[in-house]
PDB file of N, CA and C in Angstrom:
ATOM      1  N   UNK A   1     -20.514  -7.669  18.772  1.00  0.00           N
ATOM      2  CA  UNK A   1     -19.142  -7.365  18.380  1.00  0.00           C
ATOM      3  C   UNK A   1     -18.241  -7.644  19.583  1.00  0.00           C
ATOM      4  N   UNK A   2     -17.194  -8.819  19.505  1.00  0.00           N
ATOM      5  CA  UNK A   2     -15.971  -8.679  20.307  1.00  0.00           C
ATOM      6  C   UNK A   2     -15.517  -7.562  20.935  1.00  0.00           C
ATOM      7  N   UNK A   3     -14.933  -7.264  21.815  1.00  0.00           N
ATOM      8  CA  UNK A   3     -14.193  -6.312  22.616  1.00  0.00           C
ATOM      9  C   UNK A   3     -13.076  -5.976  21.685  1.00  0.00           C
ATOM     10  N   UNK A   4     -12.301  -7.680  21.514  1.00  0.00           N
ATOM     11  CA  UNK A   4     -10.986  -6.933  20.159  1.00  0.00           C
ATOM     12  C   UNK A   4     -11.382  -6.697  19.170  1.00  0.00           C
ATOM     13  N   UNK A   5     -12.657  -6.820  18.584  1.00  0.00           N
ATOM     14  CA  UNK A   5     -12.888  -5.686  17.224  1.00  0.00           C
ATOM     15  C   UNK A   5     -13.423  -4.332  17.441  1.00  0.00           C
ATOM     16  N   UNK A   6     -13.568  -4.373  18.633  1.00  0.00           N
ATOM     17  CA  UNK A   6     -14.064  -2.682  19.058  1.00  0.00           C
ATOM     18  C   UNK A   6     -12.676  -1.785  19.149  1.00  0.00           C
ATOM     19  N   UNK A   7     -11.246  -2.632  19.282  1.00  0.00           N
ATOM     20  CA  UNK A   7     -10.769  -1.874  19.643  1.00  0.00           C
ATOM     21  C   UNK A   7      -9.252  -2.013  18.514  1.00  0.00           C
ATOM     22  N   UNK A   8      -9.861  -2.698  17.620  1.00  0.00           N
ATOM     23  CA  UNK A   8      -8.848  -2.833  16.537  1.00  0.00           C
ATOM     24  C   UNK A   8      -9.137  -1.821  15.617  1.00  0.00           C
ATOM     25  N   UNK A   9      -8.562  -1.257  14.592  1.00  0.00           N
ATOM     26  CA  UNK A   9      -8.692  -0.432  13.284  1.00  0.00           C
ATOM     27  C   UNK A   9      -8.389   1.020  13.513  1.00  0.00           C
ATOM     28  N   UNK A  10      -8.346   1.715  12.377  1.00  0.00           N
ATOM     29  CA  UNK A  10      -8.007   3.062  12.120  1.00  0.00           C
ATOM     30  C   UNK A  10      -8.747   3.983  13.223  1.00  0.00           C
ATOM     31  N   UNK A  11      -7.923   4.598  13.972  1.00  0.00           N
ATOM     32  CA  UNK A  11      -8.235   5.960  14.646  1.00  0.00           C
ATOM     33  C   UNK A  11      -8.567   7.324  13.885  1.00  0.00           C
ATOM     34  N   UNK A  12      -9.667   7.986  13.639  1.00  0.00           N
ATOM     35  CA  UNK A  12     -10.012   8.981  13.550  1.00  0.00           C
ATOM     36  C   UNK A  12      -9.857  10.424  13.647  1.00  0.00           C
ATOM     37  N   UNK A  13      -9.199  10.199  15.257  1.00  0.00           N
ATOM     38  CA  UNK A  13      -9.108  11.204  16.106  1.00  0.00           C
ATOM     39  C   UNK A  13      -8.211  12.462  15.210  1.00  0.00           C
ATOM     40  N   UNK A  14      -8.624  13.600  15.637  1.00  0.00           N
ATOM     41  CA  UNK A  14      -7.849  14.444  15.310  1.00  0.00           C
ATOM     42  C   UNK A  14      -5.792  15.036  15.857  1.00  0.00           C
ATOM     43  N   UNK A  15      -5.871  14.070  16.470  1.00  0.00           N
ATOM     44  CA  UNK A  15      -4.345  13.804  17.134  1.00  0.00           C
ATOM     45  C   UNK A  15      -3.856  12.943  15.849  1.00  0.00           C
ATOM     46  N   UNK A  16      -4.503  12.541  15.324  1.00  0.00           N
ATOM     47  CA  UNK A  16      -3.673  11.276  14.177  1.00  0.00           C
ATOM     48  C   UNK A  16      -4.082  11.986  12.816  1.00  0.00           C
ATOM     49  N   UNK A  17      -3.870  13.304  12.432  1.00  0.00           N
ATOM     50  CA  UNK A  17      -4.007  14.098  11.458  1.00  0.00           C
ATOM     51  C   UNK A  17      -2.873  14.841  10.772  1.00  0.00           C
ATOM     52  N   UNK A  18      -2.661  15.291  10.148  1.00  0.00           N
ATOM     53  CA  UNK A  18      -2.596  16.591   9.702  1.00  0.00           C
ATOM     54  C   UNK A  18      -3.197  18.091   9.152  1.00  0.00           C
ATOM     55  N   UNK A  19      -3.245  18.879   8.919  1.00  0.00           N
ATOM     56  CA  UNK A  19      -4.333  20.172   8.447  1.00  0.00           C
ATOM     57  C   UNK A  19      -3.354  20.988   8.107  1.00  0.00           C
ATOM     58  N   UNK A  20      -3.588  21.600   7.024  1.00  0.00           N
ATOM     59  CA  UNK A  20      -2.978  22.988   6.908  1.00  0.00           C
ATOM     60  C   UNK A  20      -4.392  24.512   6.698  1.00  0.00           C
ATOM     61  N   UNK A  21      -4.424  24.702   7.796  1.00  0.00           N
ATOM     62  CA  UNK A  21      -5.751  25.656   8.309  1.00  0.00           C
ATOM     63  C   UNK A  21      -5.862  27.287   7.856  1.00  0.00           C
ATOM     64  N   UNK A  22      -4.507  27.719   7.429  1.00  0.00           N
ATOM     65  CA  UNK A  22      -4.345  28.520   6.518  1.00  0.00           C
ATOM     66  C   UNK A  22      -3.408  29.164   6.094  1.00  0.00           C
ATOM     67  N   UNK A  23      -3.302  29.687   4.769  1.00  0.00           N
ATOM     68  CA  UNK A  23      -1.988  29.896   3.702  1.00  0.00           C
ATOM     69  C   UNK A  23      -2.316  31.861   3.888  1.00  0.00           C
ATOM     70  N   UNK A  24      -0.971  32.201   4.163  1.00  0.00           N
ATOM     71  CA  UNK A  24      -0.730  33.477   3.789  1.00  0.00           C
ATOM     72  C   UNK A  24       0.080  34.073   2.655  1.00  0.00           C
ATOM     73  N   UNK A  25       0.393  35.351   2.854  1.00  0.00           N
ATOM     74  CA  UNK A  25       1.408  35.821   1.699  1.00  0.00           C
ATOM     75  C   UNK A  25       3.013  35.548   2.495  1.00  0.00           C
ATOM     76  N   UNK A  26       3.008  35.207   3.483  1.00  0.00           N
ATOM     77  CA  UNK A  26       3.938  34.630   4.541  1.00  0.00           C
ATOM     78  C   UNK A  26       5.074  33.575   4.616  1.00  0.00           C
ATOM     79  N   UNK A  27       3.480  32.903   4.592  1.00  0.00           N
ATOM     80  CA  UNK A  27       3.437  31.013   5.005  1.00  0.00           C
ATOM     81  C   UNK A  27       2.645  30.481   5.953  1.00  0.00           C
ATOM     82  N   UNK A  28       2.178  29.470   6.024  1.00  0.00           N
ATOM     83  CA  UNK A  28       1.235  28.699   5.620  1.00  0.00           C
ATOM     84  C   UNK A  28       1.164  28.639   7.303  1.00  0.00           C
ATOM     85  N   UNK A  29      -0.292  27.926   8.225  1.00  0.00           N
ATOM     86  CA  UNK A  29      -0.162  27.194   9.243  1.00  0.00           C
ATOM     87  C   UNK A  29      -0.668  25.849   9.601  1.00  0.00           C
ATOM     88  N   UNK A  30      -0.024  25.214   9.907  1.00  0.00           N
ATOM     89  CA  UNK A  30      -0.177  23.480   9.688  1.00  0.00           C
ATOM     90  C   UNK A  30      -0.347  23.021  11.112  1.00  0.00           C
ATOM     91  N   UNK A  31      -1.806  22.841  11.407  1.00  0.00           N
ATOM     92  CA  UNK A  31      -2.531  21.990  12.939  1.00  0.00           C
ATOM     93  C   UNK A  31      -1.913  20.469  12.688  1.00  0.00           C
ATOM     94  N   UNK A  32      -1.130  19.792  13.846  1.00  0.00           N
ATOM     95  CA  UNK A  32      -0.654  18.668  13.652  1.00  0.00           C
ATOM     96  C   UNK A  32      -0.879  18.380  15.545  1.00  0.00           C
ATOM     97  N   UNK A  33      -1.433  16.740  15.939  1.00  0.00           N
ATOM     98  CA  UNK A  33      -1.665  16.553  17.011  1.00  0.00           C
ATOM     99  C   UNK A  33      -1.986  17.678  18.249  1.00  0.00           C
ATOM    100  N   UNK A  34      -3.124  18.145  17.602  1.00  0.00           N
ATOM    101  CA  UNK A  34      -3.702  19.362  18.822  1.00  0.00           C
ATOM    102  C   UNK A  34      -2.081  20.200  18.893  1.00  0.00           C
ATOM    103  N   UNK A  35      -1.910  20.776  17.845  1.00  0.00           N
ATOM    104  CA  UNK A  35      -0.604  22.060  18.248  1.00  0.00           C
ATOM    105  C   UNK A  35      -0.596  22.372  16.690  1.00  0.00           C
ATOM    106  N   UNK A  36      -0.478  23.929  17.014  1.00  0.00           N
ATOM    107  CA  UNK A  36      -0.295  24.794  16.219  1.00  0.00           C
ATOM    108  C   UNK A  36       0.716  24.945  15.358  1.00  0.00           C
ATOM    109  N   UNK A  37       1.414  25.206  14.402  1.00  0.00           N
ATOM    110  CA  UNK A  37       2.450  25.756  13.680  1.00  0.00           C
ATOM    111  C   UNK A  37       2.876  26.667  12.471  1.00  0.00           C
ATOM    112  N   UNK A  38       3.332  27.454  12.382  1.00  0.00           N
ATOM    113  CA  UNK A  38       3.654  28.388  11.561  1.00  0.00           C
ATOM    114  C   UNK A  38       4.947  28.271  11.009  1.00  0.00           C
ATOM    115  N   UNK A  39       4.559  27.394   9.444  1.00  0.00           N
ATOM    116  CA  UNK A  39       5.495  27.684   8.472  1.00  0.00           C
ATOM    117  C   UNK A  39       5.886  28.689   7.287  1.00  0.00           C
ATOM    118  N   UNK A  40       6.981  29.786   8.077  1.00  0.00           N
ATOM    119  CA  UNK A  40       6.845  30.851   7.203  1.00  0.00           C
ATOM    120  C   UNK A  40       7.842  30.381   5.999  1.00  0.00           C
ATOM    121  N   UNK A  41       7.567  30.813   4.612  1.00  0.00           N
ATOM    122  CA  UNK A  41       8.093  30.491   3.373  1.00  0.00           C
ATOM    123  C   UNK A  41       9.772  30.602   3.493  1.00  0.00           C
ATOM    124  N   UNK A  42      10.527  31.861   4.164  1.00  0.00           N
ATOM    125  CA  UNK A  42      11.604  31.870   4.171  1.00  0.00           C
ATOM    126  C   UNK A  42      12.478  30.693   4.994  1.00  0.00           C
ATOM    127  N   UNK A  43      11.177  29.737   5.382  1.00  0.00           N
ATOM    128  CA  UNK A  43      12.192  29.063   6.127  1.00  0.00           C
ATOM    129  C   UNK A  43      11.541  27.396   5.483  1.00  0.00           C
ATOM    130  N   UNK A  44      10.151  27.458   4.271  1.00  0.00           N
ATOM    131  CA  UNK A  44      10.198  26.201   4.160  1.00  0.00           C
ATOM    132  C   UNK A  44       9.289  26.615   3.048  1.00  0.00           C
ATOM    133  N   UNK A  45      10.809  27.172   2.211  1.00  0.00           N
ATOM    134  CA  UNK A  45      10.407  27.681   0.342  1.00  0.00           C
ATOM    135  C   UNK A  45       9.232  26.777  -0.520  1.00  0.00           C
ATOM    136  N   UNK A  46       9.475  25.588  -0.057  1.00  0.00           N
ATOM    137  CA  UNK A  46       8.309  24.743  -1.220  1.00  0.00           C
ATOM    138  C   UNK A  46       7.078  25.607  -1.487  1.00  0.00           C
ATOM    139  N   UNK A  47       6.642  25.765  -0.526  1.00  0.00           N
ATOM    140  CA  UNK A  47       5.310  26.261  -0.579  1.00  0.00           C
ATOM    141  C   UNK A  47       5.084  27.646  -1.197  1.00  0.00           C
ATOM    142  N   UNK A  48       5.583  27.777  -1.091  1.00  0.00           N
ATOM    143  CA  UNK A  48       5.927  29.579  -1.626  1.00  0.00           C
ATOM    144  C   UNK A  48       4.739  29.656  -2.786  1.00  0.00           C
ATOM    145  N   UNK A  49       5.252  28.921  -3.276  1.00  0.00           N
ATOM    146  CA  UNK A  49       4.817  28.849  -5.093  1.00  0.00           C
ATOM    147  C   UNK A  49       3.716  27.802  -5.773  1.00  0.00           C
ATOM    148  N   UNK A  50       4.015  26.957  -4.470  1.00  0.00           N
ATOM    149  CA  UNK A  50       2.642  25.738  -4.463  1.00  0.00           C
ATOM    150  C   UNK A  50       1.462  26.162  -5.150  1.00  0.00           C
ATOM    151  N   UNK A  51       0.489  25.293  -5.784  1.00  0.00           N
ATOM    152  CA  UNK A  51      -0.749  25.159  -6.116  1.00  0.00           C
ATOM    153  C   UNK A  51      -1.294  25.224  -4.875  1.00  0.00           C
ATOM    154  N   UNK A  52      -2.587  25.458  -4.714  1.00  0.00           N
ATOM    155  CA  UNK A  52      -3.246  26.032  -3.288  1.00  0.00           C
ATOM    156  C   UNK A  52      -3.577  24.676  -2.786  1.00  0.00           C
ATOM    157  N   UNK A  53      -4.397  23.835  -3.685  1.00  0.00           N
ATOM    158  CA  UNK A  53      -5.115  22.207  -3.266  1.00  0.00           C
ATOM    159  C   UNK A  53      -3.417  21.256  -2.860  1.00  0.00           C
ATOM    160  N   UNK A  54      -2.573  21.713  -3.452  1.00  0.00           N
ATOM    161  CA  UNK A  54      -1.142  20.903  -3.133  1.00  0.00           C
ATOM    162  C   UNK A  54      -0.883  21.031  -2.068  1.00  0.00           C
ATOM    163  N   UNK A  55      -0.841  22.357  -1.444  1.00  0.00           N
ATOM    164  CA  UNK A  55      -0.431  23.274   0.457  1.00  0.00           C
ATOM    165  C   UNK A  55      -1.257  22.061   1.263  1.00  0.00           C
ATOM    166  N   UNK A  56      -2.386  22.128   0.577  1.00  0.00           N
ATOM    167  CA  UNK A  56      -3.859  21.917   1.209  1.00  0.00           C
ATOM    168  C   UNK A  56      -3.657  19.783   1.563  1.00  0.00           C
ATOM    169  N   UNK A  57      -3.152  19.003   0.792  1.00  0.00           N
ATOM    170  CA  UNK A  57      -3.023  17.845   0.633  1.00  0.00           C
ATOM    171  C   UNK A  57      -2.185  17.363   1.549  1.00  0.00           C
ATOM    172  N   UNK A  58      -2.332  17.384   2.745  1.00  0.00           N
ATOM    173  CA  UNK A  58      -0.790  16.689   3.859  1.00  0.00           C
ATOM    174  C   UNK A  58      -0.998  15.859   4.606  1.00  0.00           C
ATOM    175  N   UNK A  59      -0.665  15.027   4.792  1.00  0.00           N
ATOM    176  CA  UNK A  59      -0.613  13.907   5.587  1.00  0.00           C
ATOM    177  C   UNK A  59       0.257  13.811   6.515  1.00  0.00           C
ATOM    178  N   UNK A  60      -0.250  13.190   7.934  1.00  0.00           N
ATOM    179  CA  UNK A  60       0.601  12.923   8.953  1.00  0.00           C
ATOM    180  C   UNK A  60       0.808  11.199   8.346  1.00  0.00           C
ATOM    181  N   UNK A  61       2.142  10.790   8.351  1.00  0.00           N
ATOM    182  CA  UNK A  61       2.412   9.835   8.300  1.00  0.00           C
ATOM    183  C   UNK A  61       3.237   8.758   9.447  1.00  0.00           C
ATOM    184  N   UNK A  62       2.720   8.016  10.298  1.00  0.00           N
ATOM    185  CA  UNK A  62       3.156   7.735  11.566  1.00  0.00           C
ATOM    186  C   UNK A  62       3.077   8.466  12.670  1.00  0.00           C
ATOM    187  N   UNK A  63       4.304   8.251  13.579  1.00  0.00           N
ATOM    188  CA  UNK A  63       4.101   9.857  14.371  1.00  0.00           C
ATOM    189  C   UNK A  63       4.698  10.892  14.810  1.00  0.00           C
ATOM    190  N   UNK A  64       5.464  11.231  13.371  1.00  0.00           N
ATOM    191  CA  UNK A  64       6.119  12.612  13.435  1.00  0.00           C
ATOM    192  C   UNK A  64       6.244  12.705  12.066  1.00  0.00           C
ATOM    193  N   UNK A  65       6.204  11.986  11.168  1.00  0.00           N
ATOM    194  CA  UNK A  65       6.603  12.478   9.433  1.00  0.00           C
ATOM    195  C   UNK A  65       5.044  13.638   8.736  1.00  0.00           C
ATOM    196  N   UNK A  66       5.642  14.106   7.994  1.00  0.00           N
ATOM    197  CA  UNK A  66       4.798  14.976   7.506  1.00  0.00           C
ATOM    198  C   UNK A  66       4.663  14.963   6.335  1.00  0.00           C
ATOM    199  N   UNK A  67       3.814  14.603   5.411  1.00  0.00           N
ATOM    200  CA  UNK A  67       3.323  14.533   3.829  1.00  0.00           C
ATOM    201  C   UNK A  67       2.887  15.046   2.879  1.00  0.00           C
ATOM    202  N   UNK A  68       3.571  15.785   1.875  1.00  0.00           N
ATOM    203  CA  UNK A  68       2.827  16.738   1.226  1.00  0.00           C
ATOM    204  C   UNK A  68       2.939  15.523  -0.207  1.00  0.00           C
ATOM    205  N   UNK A  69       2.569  14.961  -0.897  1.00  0.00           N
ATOM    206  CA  UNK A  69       2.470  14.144  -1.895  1.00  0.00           C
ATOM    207  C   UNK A  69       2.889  14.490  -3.476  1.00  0.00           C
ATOM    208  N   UNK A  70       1.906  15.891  -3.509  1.00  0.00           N
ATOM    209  CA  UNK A  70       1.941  15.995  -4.750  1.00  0.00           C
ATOM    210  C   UNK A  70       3.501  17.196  -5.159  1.00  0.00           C
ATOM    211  N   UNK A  71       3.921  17.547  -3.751  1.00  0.00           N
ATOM    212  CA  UNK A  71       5.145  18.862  -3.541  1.00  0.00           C
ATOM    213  C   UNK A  71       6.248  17.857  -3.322  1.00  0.00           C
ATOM    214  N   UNK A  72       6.582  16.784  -3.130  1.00  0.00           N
ATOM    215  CA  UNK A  72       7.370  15.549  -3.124  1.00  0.00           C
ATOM    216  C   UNK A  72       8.194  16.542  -1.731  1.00  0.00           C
ATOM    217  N   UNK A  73       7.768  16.595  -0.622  1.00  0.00           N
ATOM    218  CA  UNK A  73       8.120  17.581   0.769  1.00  0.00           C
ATOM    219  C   UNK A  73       7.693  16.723   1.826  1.00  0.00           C
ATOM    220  N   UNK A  74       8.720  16.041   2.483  1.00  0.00           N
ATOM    221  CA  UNK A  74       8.385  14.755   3.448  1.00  0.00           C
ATOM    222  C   UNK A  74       8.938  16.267   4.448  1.00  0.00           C
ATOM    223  N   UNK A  75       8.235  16.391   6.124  1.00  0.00           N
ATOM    224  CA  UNK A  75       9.264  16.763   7.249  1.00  0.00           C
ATOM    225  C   UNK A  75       8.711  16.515   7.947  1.00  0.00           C
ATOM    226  N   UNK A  76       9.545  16.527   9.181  1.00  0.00           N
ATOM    227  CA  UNK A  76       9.849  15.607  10.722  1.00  0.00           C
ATOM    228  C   UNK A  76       8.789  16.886  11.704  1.00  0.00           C
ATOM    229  N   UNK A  77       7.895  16.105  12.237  1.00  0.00           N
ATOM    230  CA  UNK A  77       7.725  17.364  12.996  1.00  0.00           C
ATOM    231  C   UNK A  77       8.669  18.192  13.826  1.00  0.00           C
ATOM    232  N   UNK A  78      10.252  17.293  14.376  1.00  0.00           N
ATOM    233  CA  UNK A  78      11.391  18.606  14.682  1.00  0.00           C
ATOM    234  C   UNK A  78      11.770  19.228  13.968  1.00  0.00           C
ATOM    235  N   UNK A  79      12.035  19.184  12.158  1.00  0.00           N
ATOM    236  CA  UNK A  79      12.092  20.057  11.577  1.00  0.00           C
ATOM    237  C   UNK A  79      10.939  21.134  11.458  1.00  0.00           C
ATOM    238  N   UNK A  80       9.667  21.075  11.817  1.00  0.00           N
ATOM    239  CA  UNK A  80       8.529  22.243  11.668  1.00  0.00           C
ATOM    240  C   UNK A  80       8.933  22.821  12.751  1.00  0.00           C
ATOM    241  N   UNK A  81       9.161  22.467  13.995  1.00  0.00           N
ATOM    242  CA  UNK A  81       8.689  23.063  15.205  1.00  0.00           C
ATOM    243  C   UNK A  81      10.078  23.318  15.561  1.00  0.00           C
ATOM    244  N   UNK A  82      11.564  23.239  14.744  1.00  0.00           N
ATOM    245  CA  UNK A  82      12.896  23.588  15.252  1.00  0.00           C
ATOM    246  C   UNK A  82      13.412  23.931  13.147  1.00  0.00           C
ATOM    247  N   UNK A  83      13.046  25.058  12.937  1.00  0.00           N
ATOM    248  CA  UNK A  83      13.827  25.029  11.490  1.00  0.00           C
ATOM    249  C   UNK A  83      14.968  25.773  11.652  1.00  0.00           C
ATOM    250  N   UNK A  84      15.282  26.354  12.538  1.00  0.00           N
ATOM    251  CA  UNK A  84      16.912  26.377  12.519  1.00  0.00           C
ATOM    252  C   UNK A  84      18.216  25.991  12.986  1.00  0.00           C
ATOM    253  N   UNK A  85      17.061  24.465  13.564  1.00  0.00           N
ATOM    254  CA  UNK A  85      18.495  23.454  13.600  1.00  0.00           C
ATOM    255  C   UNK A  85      18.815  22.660  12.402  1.00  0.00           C
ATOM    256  N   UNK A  86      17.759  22.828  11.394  1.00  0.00           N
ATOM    257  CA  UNK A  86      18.071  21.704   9.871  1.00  0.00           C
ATOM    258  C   UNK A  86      17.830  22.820   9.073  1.00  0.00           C
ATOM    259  N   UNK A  87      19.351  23.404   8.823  1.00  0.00           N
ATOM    260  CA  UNK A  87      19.341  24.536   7.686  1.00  0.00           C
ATOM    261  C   UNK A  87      18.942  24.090   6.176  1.00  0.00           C
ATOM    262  N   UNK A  88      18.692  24.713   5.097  1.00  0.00           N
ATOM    263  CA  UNK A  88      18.398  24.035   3.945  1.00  0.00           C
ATOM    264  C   UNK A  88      19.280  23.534   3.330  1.00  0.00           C
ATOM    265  N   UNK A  89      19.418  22.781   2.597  1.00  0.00           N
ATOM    266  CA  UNK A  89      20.379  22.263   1.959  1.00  0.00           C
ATOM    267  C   UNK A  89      20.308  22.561   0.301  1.00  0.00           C
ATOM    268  N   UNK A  90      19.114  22.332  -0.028  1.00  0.00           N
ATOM    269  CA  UNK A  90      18.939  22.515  -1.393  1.00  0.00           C
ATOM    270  C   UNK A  90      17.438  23.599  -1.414  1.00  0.00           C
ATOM    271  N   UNK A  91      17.056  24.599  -2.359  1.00  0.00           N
ATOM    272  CA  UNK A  91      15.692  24.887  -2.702  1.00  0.00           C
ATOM    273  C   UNK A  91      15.194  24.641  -4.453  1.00  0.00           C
TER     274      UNK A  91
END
């Protein structure tokens, strides 16, 4: 195997993830590039009411968007890790 096919293709790593590691009566906490976060419901309602496998379905998309698919809930990792500089607009 070439050197450039050793070092071409999809990364694995857990830095190029998303997780949501666990749901409270709260809100939820979502592991994104080795760091922690706590999304409590009053500040990121979708979930509130979510199906559990839906919370559970997220994708890091690039490297800061955040993917929930089936909750149609795209956010920035500055909106997770700063929610009261992007007040809500709609719930």
């Amino acid at each position: 195997m070439s050197e450039l096919s050793k070092t071409n293709g999809t990364t694995t790593s857990a830095n190029n993830r998303a997780e949501v590691t666990h749901i409270s009566r709260n809100g939820l906490i979502l592991w994104v590039k080795d760091r922690e976060y706590y999304l409590p419901y009053d500040k990121f309602p979708w979930f509130k009411r979510a199906a559990v496998d839906d919370v559970f379905n997220v994708q890091l998309l690039g490297r800061e968007r955040i993917r929930w698919d089936a909750l149609d809930v795209d956010l920035s990792l500055s909106i997770i890790a700063n929610p009261d500089k992007y007040p809500l607009v709609s719930k």
